[in-house]
Amino acid sequence: MDARTDDRWRGGLLAGLALAAVVAGAWWWRQAAPAIGPVSAAVSSAAPSPATAGLLRVVVDAEDGHLVEGPVADPDQPLVFHRESGAAGAPERSETIWADRSHLSQGGPPLVRQTGAEMGGRYLLVAGCVGSGPVTIQVAGADGAPEERADCGGPPVLLRLTAVGGTLEVRFTADDGPADLDAHLSVLS
């Protein structure tokens, strides 16, 4: 082999290695990229979404018992609701049973969440959404079996529920377009 042939071999080998590195990097980049597009309703612990921006979190000042609207509280902390001044009893406290942040699509299957509930158990459902249409909320297993509509981008729906015993079921359906849902069910004590 002469020097020119030897240089061509080295150049070809370097070009091949560079191409292999680019292909491997592109493959890694594609595999490591986050999924985009609609999230299946089966994913219930998605990362925080814009839907959380519309939810009102309230805290009671331990010193004087007044309602304080502060920055958005940690969603893993219990929500605290203060009774009107002059009302009997202490402020109600809640413990989250489940929280769900899901993407709902119009015409898609509803998102259904269930929990076992004791007869007379008191619960609070807070549901808000962001998207192009309202979300219908249907409850089974509670007195009156309420049905409400959450207007996306509007204030969250707050439903106080009293369980009839057995299973407490909540069903969310996107009405007029896709919606990002943020819902929490808490037991009141």
Backbone as JSON, one array per atom type, in Angstrom:
{
  "sequence": "MDARTDDRWRGGLLAGLALAAVVAGAWWWRQAAPAIGPVSAAVSSAAPSPATAGLLRVVVDAEDGHLVEGPVADPDQPLVFHRESGAAGAPERSETIWADRSHLSQGGPPLVRQTGAEMGGRYLLVAGCVGSGPVTIQVAGADGAPEERADCGGPPVLLRLTAVGGTLEVRFTADDGPADLDAHLSVLS",
  "N": [[0.83, -1.18, 0.0], [0.44, 2.2, -0.77], [1.12, 5.57, 0.46], [-1.04, 7.24, -0.13], [-3.22, 5.53, -0.43], [-3.31, 4.48, 2.1], [-4.0, 6.8, 3.57], [-6.54, 7.24, 2.53], [-7.91, 5.01, 3.51], [-7.78, 5.52, 6.3], [-9.19, 7.96, 6.36], [-11.71, 7.08, 5.38], [-12.36, 5.26, 7.4], [-12.52, 6.98, 9.63], [-14.66, 8.6, 8.78], [-16.7, 6.68, 8.69], [-16.83, 5.94, 11.43], [-17.59, 8.41, 12.51], [-20.14, 8.7, 11.33], [-21.42, 6.47, 12.46], [-21.38, 7.29, 15.15], [-23.06, 9.55, 15.02], [-25.51, 8.35, 14.24], [-25.94, 6.63, 16.44], [-26.16, 8.58, 18.45], [-28.46, 9.96, 17.58], [-30.34, 7.91, 17.79], [-30.28, 7.5, 20.61], [-31.14, 10.04, 21.46], [-33.78, 10.1, 20.48], [-34.91, 7.97, 21.91], [-34.69, 8.92, 24.52], [-36.3, 11.13, 24.57], [-39.18, 12.88, 25.83], [-42.56, 11.62, 25.85], [-44.98, 12.91, 23.6], [-48.13, 14.52, 22.93], [-51.57, 13.38, 23.35], [-52.28, 12.14, 26.61], [-52.82, 8.97, 27.94], [-55.79, 8.01, 29.67], [-55.26, 6.18, 31.6], [-52.97, 6.91, 32.87], [-52.48, 8.29, 35.83], [-50.96, 9.81, 37.52], [-49.68, 12.03, 36.37], [-47.25, 14.55, 35.47], [-47.34, 17.87, 36.93], [-49.76, 20.01, 35.43], [-51.04, 22.66, 33.28], [-53.6, 22.72, 34.25], [-53.57, 22.79, 37.0], [-53.16, 25.4, 37.62], [-55.59, 26.78, 37.76], [-56.83, 25.92, 40.06], [-57.97, 26.62, 43.33], [-56.25, 26.91, 46.24], [-56.52, 26.78, 49.69], [-55.64, 28.07, 52.9], [-55.71, 28.02, 56.44], [-55.0, 30.45, 58.83], [-53.18, 29.67, 61.64], [-52.96, 31.22, 63.9], [-55.12, 33.18, 64.1], [-57.26, 31.97, 62.85], [-58.31, 32.88, 60.45], [-59.13, 32.81, 56.96], [-56.61, 32.37, 54.6], [-55.4, 33.36, 51.53], [-52.86, 32.21, 49.86], [-49.72, 31.65, 48.12], [-49.75, 29.01, 45.65], [-50.39, 26.02, 47.23], [-48.57, 23.07, 48.3], [-49.62, 20.25, 46.55], [-49.66, 17.79, 47.8], [-50.09, 18.25, 50.43], [-52.51, 18.36, 53.11], [-55.73, 19.79, 52.43], [-57.22, 22.64, 53.93], [-60.2, 23.78, 55.26], [-62.0, 26.57, 56.26], [-64.61, 27.35, 58.5], [-67.39, 29.62, 58.32], [-67.21, 32.71, 60.2], [-68.36, 32.54, 63.51], [-69.65, 30.14, 63.19], [-70.34, 26.92, 64.53], [-67.95, 24.65, 65.95], [-64.72, 23.27, 64.94], [-62.37, 24.16, 62.3], [-62.74, 22.29, 59.25], [-60.75, 19.53, 58.31], [-58.96, 17.89, 55.74], [-58.03, 14.8, 54.19], [-56.25, 13.63, 51.52], [-57.56, 11.21, 49.35], [-57.36, 10.32, 46.72], [-55.71, 11.68, 43.87], [-55.88, 13.03, 40.64], [-54.49, 13.72, 37.56], [-55.22, 14.06, 34.41], [-55.47, 13.7, 30.82], [-58.29, 14.32, 28.95], [-60.21, 13.28, 26.16], [-62.54, 14.46, 23.77], [-65.31, 12.46, 23.1], [-63.87, 10.27, 23.77], [-63.16, 7.51, 26.05], [-64.68, 7.74, 29.32], [-63.04, 8.96, 32.29], [-62.76, 7.06, 35.12], [-62.92, 6.93, 38.58], [-62.7, 5.16, 41.63], [-63.53, 4.46, 45.06], [-63.6, 2.74, 48.18], [-66.22, 3.35, 50.49], [-67.46, 4.32, 53.64], [-70.74, 4.14, 55.03], [-72.32, 7.22, 55.4], [-69.93, 8.55, 55.46], [-68.0, 11.51, 54.98], [-67.0, 13.45, 52.23], [-64.89, 15.4, 50.06], [-64.89, 16.6, 46.85], [-62.79, 18.07, 44.56], [-62.55, 19.59, 41.51], [-61.07, 20.71, 38.57], [-60.39, 22.13, 35.32], [-58.53, 22.59, 32.25], [-58.88, 23.56, 28.99], [-60.65, 23.09, 25.85], [-63.34, 22.69, 26.28], [-66.16, 22.1, 28.55], [-66.14, 19.79, 31.38], [-67.97, 17.0, 32.31], [-69.03, 15.88, 35.45], [-69.87, 13.06, 37.13], [-71.31, 11.5, 39.91], [-71.58, 8.53, 41.76], [-72.95, 6.61, 44.4], [-73.23, 8.36, 46.47], [-75.21, 10.55, 48.54], [-77.91, 11.88, 46.77], [-76.49, 11.64, 44.39], [-74.85, 13.54, 42.73], [-74.49, 15.54, 39.7], [-72.33, 17.5, 37.91], [-70.93, 20.27, 36.02], [-67.75, 21.18, 35.08], [-66.36, 24.16, 34.15], [-63.88, 24.65, 31.9], [-60.95, 26.39, 32.65], [-62.3, 28.04, 34.32], [-63.4, 28.62, 37.76], [-62.66, 25.96, 40.13], [-64.78, 23.06, 40.62], [-66.44, 22.37, 43.58], [-67.5, 19.76, 45.45], [-69.35, 18.6, 48.08], [-69.7, 15.52, 49.52], [-71.76, 12.89, 50.77], [-71.41, 9.66, 51.64], [-73.22, 6.71, 50.69], [-72.48, 4.26, 51.41], [-70.5, 1.38, 50.59], [-69.27, 1.54, 47.35], [-67.81, 4.52, 46.24], [-68.07, 6.3, 43.39], [-66.62, 8.23, 40.83], [-67.02, 9.86, 37.78], [-65.54, 11.25, 34.94], [-66.06, 13.18, 32.04], [-65.14, 14.51, 28.93], [-66.76, 17.14, 27.34], [-67.07, 19.08, 25.06], [-64.66, 19.1, 23.71], [-61.07, 18.51, 23.94], [-59.61, 18.2, 27.24], [-57.59, 19.05, 30.04], [-57.55, 17.58, 33.04], [-57.7, 18.17, 36.55], [-58.15, 16.69, 39.48], [-59.22, 16.01, 42.82], [-59.98, 13.86, 45.5], [-61.02, 13.96, 48.77], [-61.21, 12.87, 52.17], [-63.26, 14.13, 54.69], [-62.7, 15.28, 57.96]],
  "CA": [[0.0, 0.0, 0.0], [1.19, 3.45, -0.76], [0.68, 6.53, 1.47], [-2.35, 7.78, -0.49], [-4.22, 4.51, -0.12], [-3.36, 4.42, 3.56], [-4.74, 7.98, 4.0], [-7.95, 7.03, 2.17], [-8.44, 4.06, 4.49], [-7.97, 6.24, 7.56], [-10.29, 8.91, 6.16], [-12.96, 6.31, 5.3], [-12.63, 4.72, 8.73], [-12.97, 8.09, 10.47], [-16.0, 8.99, 8.31], [-17.61, 5.63, 9.15], [-16.99, 6.07, 12.87], [-18.38, 9.62, 12.75], [-21.52, 8.38, 10.95], [-21.94, 5.57, 13.5], [-21.61, 8.1, 16.35], [-24.25, 10.37, 14.77], [-26.67, 7.46, 14.25], [-26.14, 6.21, 17.83], [-26.65, 9.75, 19.18], [-29.85, 10.21, 17.17], [-31.15, 6.86, 18.4], [-30.38, 7.8, 22.04], [-31.96, 11.24, 21.6], [-35.17, 9.72, 20.24], [-35.35, 7.11, 23.01], [-34.72, 9.69, 25.76], [-37.25, 12.24, 24.44], [-40.46, 12.63, 26.49], [-43.7, 11.37, 24.96], [-45.81, 14.09, 23.36], [-49.46, 14.2, 22.46], [-52.52, 13.06, 24.41], [-51.87, 11.17, 27.62], [-53.91, 8.04, 28.17], [-56.49, 8.19, 30.94], [-54.73, 5.24, 32.58], [-51.89, 7.56, 33.6], [-53.17, 9.16, 36.77], [-50.03, 10.61, 38.29], [-48.88, 12.79, 35.42], [-46.6, 15.74, 36.01], [-48.26, 19.0, 37.03], [-50.14, 20.58, 34.15], [-51.65, 23.98, 33.43], [-54.88, 22.59, 34.94], [-53.41, 23.12, 38.41], [-53.13, 26.85, 37.81], [-56.93, 27.29, 38.04], [-57.35, 25.44, 41.33], [-57.78, 27.49, 44.48], [-55.78, 26.23, 47.45], [-56.76, 27.68, 50.81], [-54.97, 27.73, 54.15], [-56.22, 28.76, 57.59], [-53.96, 30.96, 59.72], [-53.29, 29.01, 62.93], [-53.03, 32.24, 64.95], [-56.44, 33.79, 64.27], [-58.31, 31.17, 62.21], [-58.83, 33.49, 59.23], [-58.77, 32.2, 55.68], [-55.5, 33.06, 53.94], [-55.14, 32.94, 50.15], [-51.44, 32.4, 49.64], [-49.26, 31.02, 46.89], [-50.28, 27.67, 45.46], [-49.85, 25.11, 48.23], [-48.12, 21.75, 47.84], [-50.83, 19.43, 46.4], [-49.61, 16.62, 48.67], [-50.47, 18.64, 51.78], [-53.97, 18.37, 53.27], [-56.43, 21.07, 52.26], [-57.89, 23.04, 55.16], [-61.33, 24.65, 54.96], [-62.41, 27.29, 57.44], [-66.03, 27.65, 58.54], [-67.7, 31.04, 58.47], [-67.06, 33.13, 61.58], [-69.58, 32.33, 64.29], [-70.15, 28.78, 63.02], [-69.89, 26.02, 65.6], [-66.99, 23.61, 65.6], [-63.4, 23.63, 64.44], [-62.27, 24.06, 60.84], [-62.66, 20.93, 58.74], [-59.49, 19.15, 57.7], [-59.17, 16.82, 54.78], [-56.91, 13.95, 53.83], [-56.46, 13.23, 50.13], [-57.68, 9.77, 49.06], [-56.72, 10.19, 45.41], [-55.56, 12.88, 43.03], [-55.72, 12.59, 39.26], [-54.24, 14.71, 36.5], [-55.31, 13.28, 33.17], [-55.95, 14.36, 29.61], [-59.54, 13.72, 28.46], [-60.52, 13.69, 24.8], [-63.96, 14.43, 23.43], [-65.69, 11.2, 22.47], [-63.05, 9.19, 24.33], [-63.76, 6.88, 27.22], [-64.61, 8.57, 30.51], [-62.1, 8.59, 33.35], [-63.56, 6.61, 36.26], [-62.17, 6.68, 39.81], [-63.55, 4.56, 42.66], [-62.95, 4.2, 46.37], [-64.55, 2.2, 49.15], [-66.7, 4.42, 51.35], [-68.36, 3.92, 54.72], [-72.02, 4.85, 55.03], [-72.27, 8.47, 56.15], [-68.62, 9.18, 55.33], [-68.06, 12.81, 54.31], [-65.91, 13.6, 51.28], [-64.87, 16.63, 49.27], [-64.33, 16.44, 45.51], [-62.38, 19.33, 43.94], [-62.2, 19.27, 40.13], [-60.92, 21.83, 37.66], [-59.83, 21.69, 34.04], [-58.08, 23.55, 31.26], [-59.09, 22.98, 27.67], [-61.6, 23.78, 24.98], [-64.74, 22.47, 26.63], [-66.41, 21.7, 29.93], [-66.04, 18.39, 31.76], [-69.09, 16.55, 33.13], [-68.63, 15.09, 36.61], [-70.99, 12.28, 37.64], [-70.96, 10.79, 41.14], [-72.48, 7.46, 42.18], [-72.6, 6.13, 45.72], [-73.35, 9.46, 47.43], [-76.57, 11.11, 48.62], [-78.27, 12.75, 45.67], [-75.7, 11.3, 43.2], [-74.78, 14.78, 41.96], [-73.84, 15.68, 38.4], [-71.91, 18.89, 37.74], [-70.06, 20.57, 34.88], [-66.62, 22.07, 35.38], [-65.99, 24.99, 33.0], [-62.42, 24.69, 31.79], [-60.42, 27.73, 32.8], [-63.06, 28.72, 35.37], [-63.08, 28.14, 39.11], [-62.89, 24.53, 40.28], [-66.03, 22.6, 41.2], [-66.28, 21.8, 44.92], [-68.68, 18.96, 45.79], [-69.35, 17.9, 49.37], [-70.42, 14.27, 49.3], [-72.0, 11.99, 51.9], [-71.46, 8.32, 51.04], [-74.32, 5.83, 51.08], [-71.86, 2.98, 51.76], [-70.07, 0.59, 49.43], [-68.3, 2.17, 46.46], [-68.02, 5.89, 45.8], [-67.52, 6.34, 42.03], [-66.64, 9.53, 40.16], [-66.79, 9.69, 36.34], [-65.26, 12.52, 34.27], [-66.2, 13.08, 30.59], [-64.94, 15.76, 28.19], [-67.99, 17.39, 26.58], [-66.98, 19.78, 23.78], [-63.29, 19.14, 23.22], [-60.11, 17.94, 24.89], [-59.44, 18.93, 28.5], [-56.64, 18.55, 31.03], [-58.27, 17.52, 34.3], [-57.0, 18.08, 37.84], [-59.2, 16.37, 40.43], [-58.78, 15.45, 44.11], [-61.03, 13.43, 46.41], [-60.5, 13.95, 50.13], [-62.15, 12.53, 53.23], [-63.33, 15.23, 55.64], [-62.77, 14.84, 59.36]],
  "C": [[0.87, 1.24, 0.0], [0.54, 4.41, 0.25], [-0.71, 7.06, 1.16], [-3.45, 6.78, -0.16], [-4.41, 4.41, 1.39], [-4.16, 5.6, 4.12], [-6.23, 7.83, 3.69], [-8.62, 6.07, 3.15], [-8.74, 4.75, 5.82], [-9.14, 7.23, 7.46], [-11.63, 8.2, 6.1], [-13.36, 5.75, 6.65], [-13.14, 5.81, 9.66], [-14.39, 8.54, 10.08], [-17.03, 7.96, 8.78], [-17.87, 5.7, 10.64], [-17.82, 7.3, 13.22], [-19.86, 9.38, 12.42], [-22.16, 7.47, 11.99], [-22.24, 6.34, 14.78], [-22.86, 8.96, 16.19], [-25.51, 9.52, 14.83], [-26.97, 7.01, 15.68], [-26.68, 7.38, 18.66], [-28.1, 10.07, 18.84], [-30.78, 9.17, 17.78], [-31.34, 7.15, 19.89], [-31.3, 9.0, 22.26], [-33.44, 10.91, 21.44], [-35.72, 8.87, 21.38], [-35.53, 7.9, 24.31], [-35.75, 10.82, 25.73], [-38.54, 11.89, 25.16], [-41.56, 12.4, 25.46], [-44.49, 12.66, 24.8], [-47.15, 13.63, 22.86], [-50.36, 13.85, 23.63], [-51.97, 11.97, 25.34], [-53.06, 10.25, 27.87], [-54.51, 8.26, 29.54], [-55.97, 7.24, 32.0], [-53.6, 5.85, 33.38], [-52.53, 8.56, 34.54], [-52.24, 10.02, 37.58], [-49.1, 11.38, 37.36], [-48.26, 13.99, 36.1], [-47.59, 16.88, 36.08], [-48.51, 19.63, 35.67], [-50.72, 21.96, 34.36], [-52.98, 23.91, 34.16], [-54.75, 22.97, 36.41], [-53.42, 24.62, 38.66], [-54.49, 27.4, 38.18], [-57.47, 26.86, 39.38], [-57.01, 26.4, 42.45], [-57.39, 26.63, 45.67], [-55.94, 27.23, 48.59], [-56.07, 27.15, 52.05], [-55.56, 28.6, 55.25], [-55.04, 29.17, 58.46], [-54.18, 30.36, 61.11], [-53.44, 30.01, 64.07], [-54.46, 32.74, 65.18], [-57.57, 33.04, 63.58], [-58.88, 31.78, 60.96], [-58.33, 32.76, 58.0], [-57.69, 33.03, 55.01], [-55.37, 32.51, 52.53], [-53.69, 33.24, 49.86], [-51.02, 31.85, 48.3], [-49.79, 29.6, 46.82], [-49.58, 26.73, 46.43], [-49.38, 23.82, 47.58], [-49.34, 20.84, 47.73], [-50.82, 18.19, 47.27], [-49.99, 16.96, 50.1], [-51.99, 18.63, 51.9], [-54.54, 19.75, 53.01], [-57.14, 21.38, 53.57], [-58.98, 24.03, 54.77], [-61.83, 25.27, 56.25], [-63.92, 27.53, 57.38], [-66.22, 29.16, 58.71], [-67.56, 31.43, 59.94], [-68.41, 32.99, 62.28], [-70.14, 30.94, 64.14], [-69.56, 27.89, 64.11], [-68.85, 25.05, 65.08], [-65.69, 24.16, 65.06], [-63.39, 23.57, 62.92], [-62.17, 22.6, 60.43], [-61.28, 20.71, 58.13], [-59.77, 18.0, 56.76], [-57.88, 16.07, 54.54], [-57.18, 13.41, 52.44], [-56.49, 11.71, 50.0], [-57.03, 9.49, 47.72], [-56.68, 11.55, 44.73], [-55.28, 12.39, 41.62], [-55.53, 13.77, 38.34], [-54.17, 13.94, 35.2], [-55.78, 14.16, 32.02], [-57.2, 13.6, 29.15], [-59.78, 14.19, 27.04], [-62.02, 13.53, 24.55], [-64.26, 13.14, 22.69], [-64.89, 10.02, 22.97], [-63.74, 8.58, 25.54], [-63.68, 7.81, 28.43], [-63.52, 8.07, 31.46], [-62.95, 8.25, 34.57], [-62.62, 6.33, 37.43], [-63.14, 6.16, 40.86], [-62.78, 4.45, 43.97], [-64.02, 3.59, 47.26], [-64.94, 3.3, 50.12], [-67.65, 3.87, 52.4], [-69.64, 4.74, 54.62], [-71.92, 6.07, 55.93], [-70.93, 9.16, 56.1], [-68.73, 10.47, 54.54], [-66.8, 13.01, 53.48], [-66.02, 14.95, 50.59], [-64.19, 16.31, 47.95], [-64.05, 17.84, 44.96], [-61.92, 18.98, 42.53], [-62.16, 20.54, 39.3], [-60.32, 21.31, 36.36], [-59.38, 22.88, 33.22], [-58.27, 22.88, 29.92], [-60.16, 23.73, 26.92], [-63.05, 23.56, 25.36], [-64.91, 22.09, 28.07], [-66.25, 20.19, 30.13], [-67.24, 18.07, 32.64], [-68.56, 15.64, 34.22], [-69.88, 14.4, 37.13], [-70.5, 11.49, 38.85], [-72.02, 9.75, 41.42], [-72.0, 6.99, 43.55], [-72.61, 7.21, 46.78], [-74.78, 9.96, 47.42], [-76.81, 12.07, 47.46], [-77.54, 12.46, 44.37], [-75.57, 12.51, 42.29], [-74.09, 14.65, 40.61], [-73.56, 17.17, 38.22], [-71.12, 19.02, 36.46], [-68.99, 21.54, 35.35], [-66.29, 22.84, 34.1], [-64.48, 25.11, 32.98], [-61.93, 26.13, 31.81], [-61.14, 28.52, 33.86], [-62.67, 28.2, 36.74], [-63.36, 26.63, 39.23], [-64.26, 24.24, 40.9], [-65.7, 21.98, 42.55], [-67.57, 21.06, 45.26], [-68.47, 18.31, 47.15], [-70.25, 16.69, 49.21], [-70.6, 13.52, 50.61], [-72.26, 10.62, 51.3], [-72.65, 7.54, 51.57], [-73.79, 4.45, 51.46], [-71.51, 2.2, 50.5], [-69.0, 1.33, 48.64], [-68.73, 3.59, 46.12], [-67.31, 6.01, 44.46], [-67.69, 7.73, 41.45], [-66.23, 9.3, 38.71], [-66.64, 11.07, 35.71], [-65.33, 12.3, 32.75], [-65.99, 14.45, 29.96], [-66.13, 15.96, 27.26], [-67.75, 17.95, 25.18], [-65.58, 19.88, 23.22], [-62.34, 18.59, 24.27], [-59.95, 18.83, 26.12], [-58.38, 18.24, 29.35], [-57.32, 18.69, 32.39], [-57.32, 17.49, 35.48], [-58.08, 17.89, 38.89], [-58.61, 15.72, 41.68], [-60.02, 15.04, 44.9], [-60.39, 13.3, 47.79], [-61.61, 13.52, 51.08], [-62.09, 13.67, 54.24], [-63.42, 14.66, 57.06], [-63.0, 16.02, 60.26]]
}
